[in-house]
mmCIF file of C-alpha atoms in Angstrom:
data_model
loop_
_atom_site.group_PDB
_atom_site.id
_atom_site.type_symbol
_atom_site.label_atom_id
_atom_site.label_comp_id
_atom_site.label_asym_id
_atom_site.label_seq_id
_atom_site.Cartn_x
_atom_site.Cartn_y
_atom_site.Cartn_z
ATOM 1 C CA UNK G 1 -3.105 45.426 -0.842
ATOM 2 C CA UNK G 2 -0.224 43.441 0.173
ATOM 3 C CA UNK G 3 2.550 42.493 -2.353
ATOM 4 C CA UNK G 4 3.698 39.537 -3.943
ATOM 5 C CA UNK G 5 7.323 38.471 -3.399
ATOM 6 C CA UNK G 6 8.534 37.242 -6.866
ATOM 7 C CA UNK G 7 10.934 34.668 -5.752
ATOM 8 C CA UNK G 8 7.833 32.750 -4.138
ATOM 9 C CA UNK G 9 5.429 30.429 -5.837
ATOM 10 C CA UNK G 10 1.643 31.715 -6.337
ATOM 11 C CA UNK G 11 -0.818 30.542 -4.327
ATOM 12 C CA UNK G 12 -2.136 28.836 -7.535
ATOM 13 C CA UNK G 13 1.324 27.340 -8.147
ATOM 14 C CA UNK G 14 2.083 26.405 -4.455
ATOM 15 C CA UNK G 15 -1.905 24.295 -4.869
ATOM 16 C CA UNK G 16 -0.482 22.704 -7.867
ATOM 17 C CA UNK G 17 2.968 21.661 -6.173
ATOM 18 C CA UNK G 18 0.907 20.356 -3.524
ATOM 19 C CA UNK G 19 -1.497 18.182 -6.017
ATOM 20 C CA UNK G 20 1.265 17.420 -7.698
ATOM 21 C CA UNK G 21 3.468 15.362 -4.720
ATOM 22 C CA UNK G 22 0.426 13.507 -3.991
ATOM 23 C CA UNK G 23 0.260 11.935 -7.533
ATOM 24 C CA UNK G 24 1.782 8.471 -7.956
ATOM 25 C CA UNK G 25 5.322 7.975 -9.469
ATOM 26 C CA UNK G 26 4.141 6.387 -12.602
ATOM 27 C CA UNK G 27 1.451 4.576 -13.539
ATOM 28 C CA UNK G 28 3.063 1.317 -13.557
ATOM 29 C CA UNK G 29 3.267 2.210 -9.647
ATOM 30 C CA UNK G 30 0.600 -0.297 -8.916
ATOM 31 C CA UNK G 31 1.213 -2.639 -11.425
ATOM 32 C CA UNK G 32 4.847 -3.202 -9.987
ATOM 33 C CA UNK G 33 3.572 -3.207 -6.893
ATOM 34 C CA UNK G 34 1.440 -6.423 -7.831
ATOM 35 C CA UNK G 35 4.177 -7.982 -9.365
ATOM 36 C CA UNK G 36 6.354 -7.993 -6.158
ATOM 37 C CA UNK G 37 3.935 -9.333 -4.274
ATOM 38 C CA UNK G 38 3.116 -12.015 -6.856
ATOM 39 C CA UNK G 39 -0.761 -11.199 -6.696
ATOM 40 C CA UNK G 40 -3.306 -11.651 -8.949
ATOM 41 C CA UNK G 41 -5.626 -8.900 -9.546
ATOM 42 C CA UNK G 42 -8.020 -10.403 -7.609
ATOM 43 C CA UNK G 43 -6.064 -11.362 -4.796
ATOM 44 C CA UNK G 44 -4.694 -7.713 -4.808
ATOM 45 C CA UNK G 45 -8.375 -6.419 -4.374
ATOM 46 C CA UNK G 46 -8.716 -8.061 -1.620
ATOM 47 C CA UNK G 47 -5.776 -7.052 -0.082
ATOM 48 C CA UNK G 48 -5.972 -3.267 -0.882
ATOM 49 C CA UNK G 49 -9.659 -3.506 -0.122
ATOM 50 C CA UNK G 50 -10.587 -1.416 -4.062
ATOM 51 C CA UNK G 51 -12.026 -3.149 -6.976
ATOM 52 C CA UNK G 52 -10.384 -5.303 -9.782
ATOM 53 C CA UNK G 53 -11.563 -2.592 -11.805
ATOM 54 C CA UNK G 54 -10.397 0.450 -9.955
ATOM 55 C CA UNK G 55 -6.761 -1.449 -9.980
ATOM 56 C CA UNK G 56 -6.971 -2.226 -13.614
ATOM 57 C CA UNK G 57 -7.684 1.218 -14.043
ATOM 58 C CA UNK G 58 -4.531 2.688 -12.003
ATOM 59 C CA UNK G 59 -2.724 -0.095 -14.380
ATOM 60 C CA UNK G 60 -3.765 1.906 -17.185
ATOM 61 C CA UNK G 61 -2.956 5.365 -15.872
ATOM 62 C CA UNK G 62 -5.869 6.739 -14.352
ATOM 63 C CA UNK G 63 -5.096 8.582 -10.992
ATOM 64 C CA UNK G 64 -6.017 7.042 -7.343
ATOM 65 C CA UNK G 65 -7.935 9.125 -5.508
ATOM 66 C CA UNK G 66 -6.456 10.294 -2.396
ATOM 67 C CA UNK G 67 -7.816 7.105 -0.373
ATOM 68 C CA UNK G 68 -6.420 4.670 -2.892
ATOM 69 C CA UNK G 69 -3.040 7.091 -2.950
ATOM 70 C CA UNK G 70 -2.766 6.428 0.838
ATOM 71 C CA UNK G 71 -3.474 2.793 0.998
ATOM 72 C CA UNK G 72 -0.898 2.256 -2.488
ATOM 73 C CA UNK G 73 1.760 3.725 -0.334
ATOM 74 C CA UNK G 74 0.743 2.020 2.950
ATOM 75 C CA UNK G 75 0.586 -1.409 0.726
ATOM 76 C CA UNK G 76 4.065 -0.766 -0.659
ATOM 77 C CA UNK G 77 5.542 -0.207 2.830
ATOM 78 C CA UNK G 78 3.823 -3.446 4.049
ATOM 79 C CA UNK G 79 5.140 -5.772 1.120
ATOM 80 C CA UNK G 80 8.989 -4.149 1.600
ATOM 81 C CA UNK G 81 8.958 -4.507 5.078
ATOM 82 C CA UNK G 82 7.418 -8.564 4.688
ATOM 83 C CA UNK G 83 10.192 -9.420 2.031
ATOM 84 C CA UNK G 84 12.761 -8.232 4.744
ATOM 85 C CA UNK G 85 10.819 -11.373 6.922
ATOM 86 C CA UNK G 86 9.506 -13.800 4.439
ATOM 87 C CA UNK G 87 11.229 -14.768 1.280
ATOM 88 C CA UNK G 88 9.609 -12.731 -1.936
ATOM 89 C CA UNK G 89 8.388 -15.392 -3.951
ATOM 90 C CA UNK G 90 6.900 -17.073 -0.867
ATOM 91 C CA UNK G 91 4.567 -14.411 -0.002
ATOM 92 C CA UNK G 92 1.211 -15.223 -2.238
ATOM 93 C CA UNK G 93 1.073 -18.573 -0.360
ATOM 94 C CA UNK G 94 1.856 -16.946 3.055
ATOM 95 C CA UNK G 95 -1.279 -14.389 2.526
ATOM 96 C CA UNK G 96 -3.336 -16.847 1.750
ATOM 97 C CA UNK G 97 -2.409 -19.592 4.400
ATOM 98 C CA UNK G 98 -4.011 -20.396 7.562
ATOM 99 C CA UNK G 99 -1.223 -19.104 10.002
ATOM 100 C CA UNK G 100 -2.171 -20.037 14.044
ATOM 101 C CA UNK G 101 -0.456 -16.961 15.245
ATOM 102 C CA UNK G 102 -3.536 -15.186 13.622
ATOM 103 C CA UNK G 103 -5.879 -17.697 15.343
ATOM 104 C CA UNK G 104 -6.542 -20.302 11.841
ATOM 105 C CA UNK G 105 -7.075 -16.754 9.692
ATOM 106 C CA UNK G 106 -5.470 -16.727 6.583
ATOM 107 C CA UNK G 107 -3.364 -12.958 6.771
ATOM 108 C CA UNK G 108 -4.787 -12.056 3.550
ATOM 109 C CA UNK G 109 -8.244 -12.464 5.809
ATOM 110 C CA UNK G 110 -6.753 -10.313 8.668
ATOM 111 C CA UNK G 111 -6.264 -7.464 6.428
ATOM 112 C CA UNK G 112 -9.475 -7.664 4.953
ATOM 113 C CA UNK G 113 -10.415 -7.496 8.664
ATOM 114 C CA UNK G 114 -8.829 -4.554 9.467
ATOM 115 C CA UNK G 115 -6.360 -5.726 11.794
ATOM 116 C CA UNK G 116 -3.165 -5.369 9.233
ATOM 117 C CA UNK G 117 -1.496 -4.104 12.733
ATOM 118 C CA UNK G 118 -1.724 -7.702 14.172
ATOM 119 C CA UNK G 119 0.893 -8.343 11.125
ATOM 120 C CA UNK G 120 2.775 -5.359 11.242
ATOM 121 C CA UNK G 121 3.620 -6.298 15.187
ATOM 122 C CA UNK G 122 4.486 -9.673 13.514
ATOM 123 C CA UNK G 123 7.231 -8.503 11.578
ATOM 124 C CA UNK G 124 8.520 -6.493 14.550
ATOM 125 C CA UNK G 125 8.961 -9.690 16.523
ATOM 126 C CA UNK G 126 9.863 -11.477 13.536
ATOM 127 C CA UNK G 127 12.475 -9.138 12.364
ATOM 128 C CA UNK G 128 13.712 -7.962 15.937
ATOM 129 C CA UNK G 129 14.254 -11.945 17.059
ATOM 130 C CA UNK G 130 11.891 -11.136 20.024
ATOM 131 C CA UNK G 131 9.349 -14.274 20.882
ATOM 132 C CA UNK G 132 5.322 -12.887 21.196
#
């Protein structure tokens, strides 16, 4: 039988590090989130693609699952990198404005499309001065 070094975690503990960096911040995590992007719950929904009541439920401290982990983080990334590009307090209206460099489609639509990359390579061009 093979020995344990002491100065290591367990195998139970290292699993419970793990779980435990995968776990949101806080539990206002999402609710801040919302705020900074000036989003109804509804409108939110949409956007992250969960329910109104899965969201109202992270609001009130109840864990995402590992999907809704990935797509809170991927959410938060998107809404810093659009306030470096589009004022804060201007981005509701943006989401939810027909915009012809997505064809008519709202980007609030585009997301729920699954083409959130057509407005990630807008930023790029948006933020790097480059003309599409």
């Amino acid at each position: 039988m093979r020995k344990e070094d002491p100065t290591m975690p367990t195998r139970n503990a290292r699993k419970s590090i793990a779980t435990d960096l995968s776990l949101p911040r806080t539990t206002l995590q999402v609710a801040e989130l919302r705020r900074k992007l000036g989003l109804s719950r509804k409108v939110f929904s949409r956007l992250t693609g969960f329910s109104e009541r899965a969201i109202a439920n992270w609001e009130s401290g109840e864990n995402p699952d590992e999907p809704g982990l990935r797509r809170i983080r991927e959410t938060e990334r998107f809404q810093q990198r659009l306030a470096e590009v589009v004022a804060p307090q201007a981005i509701p209206k943006w989401l939810d404005t027909p915009n012809k460099a997505f064809d008519g489609l709202k980007p609030l639509e585009v997301i729920e499309r699954g083409e959130i990359d057509r407005l990630w390579n807008m930023i790029f061009y948006l933020d790097s001065g480059v003309a599409s």
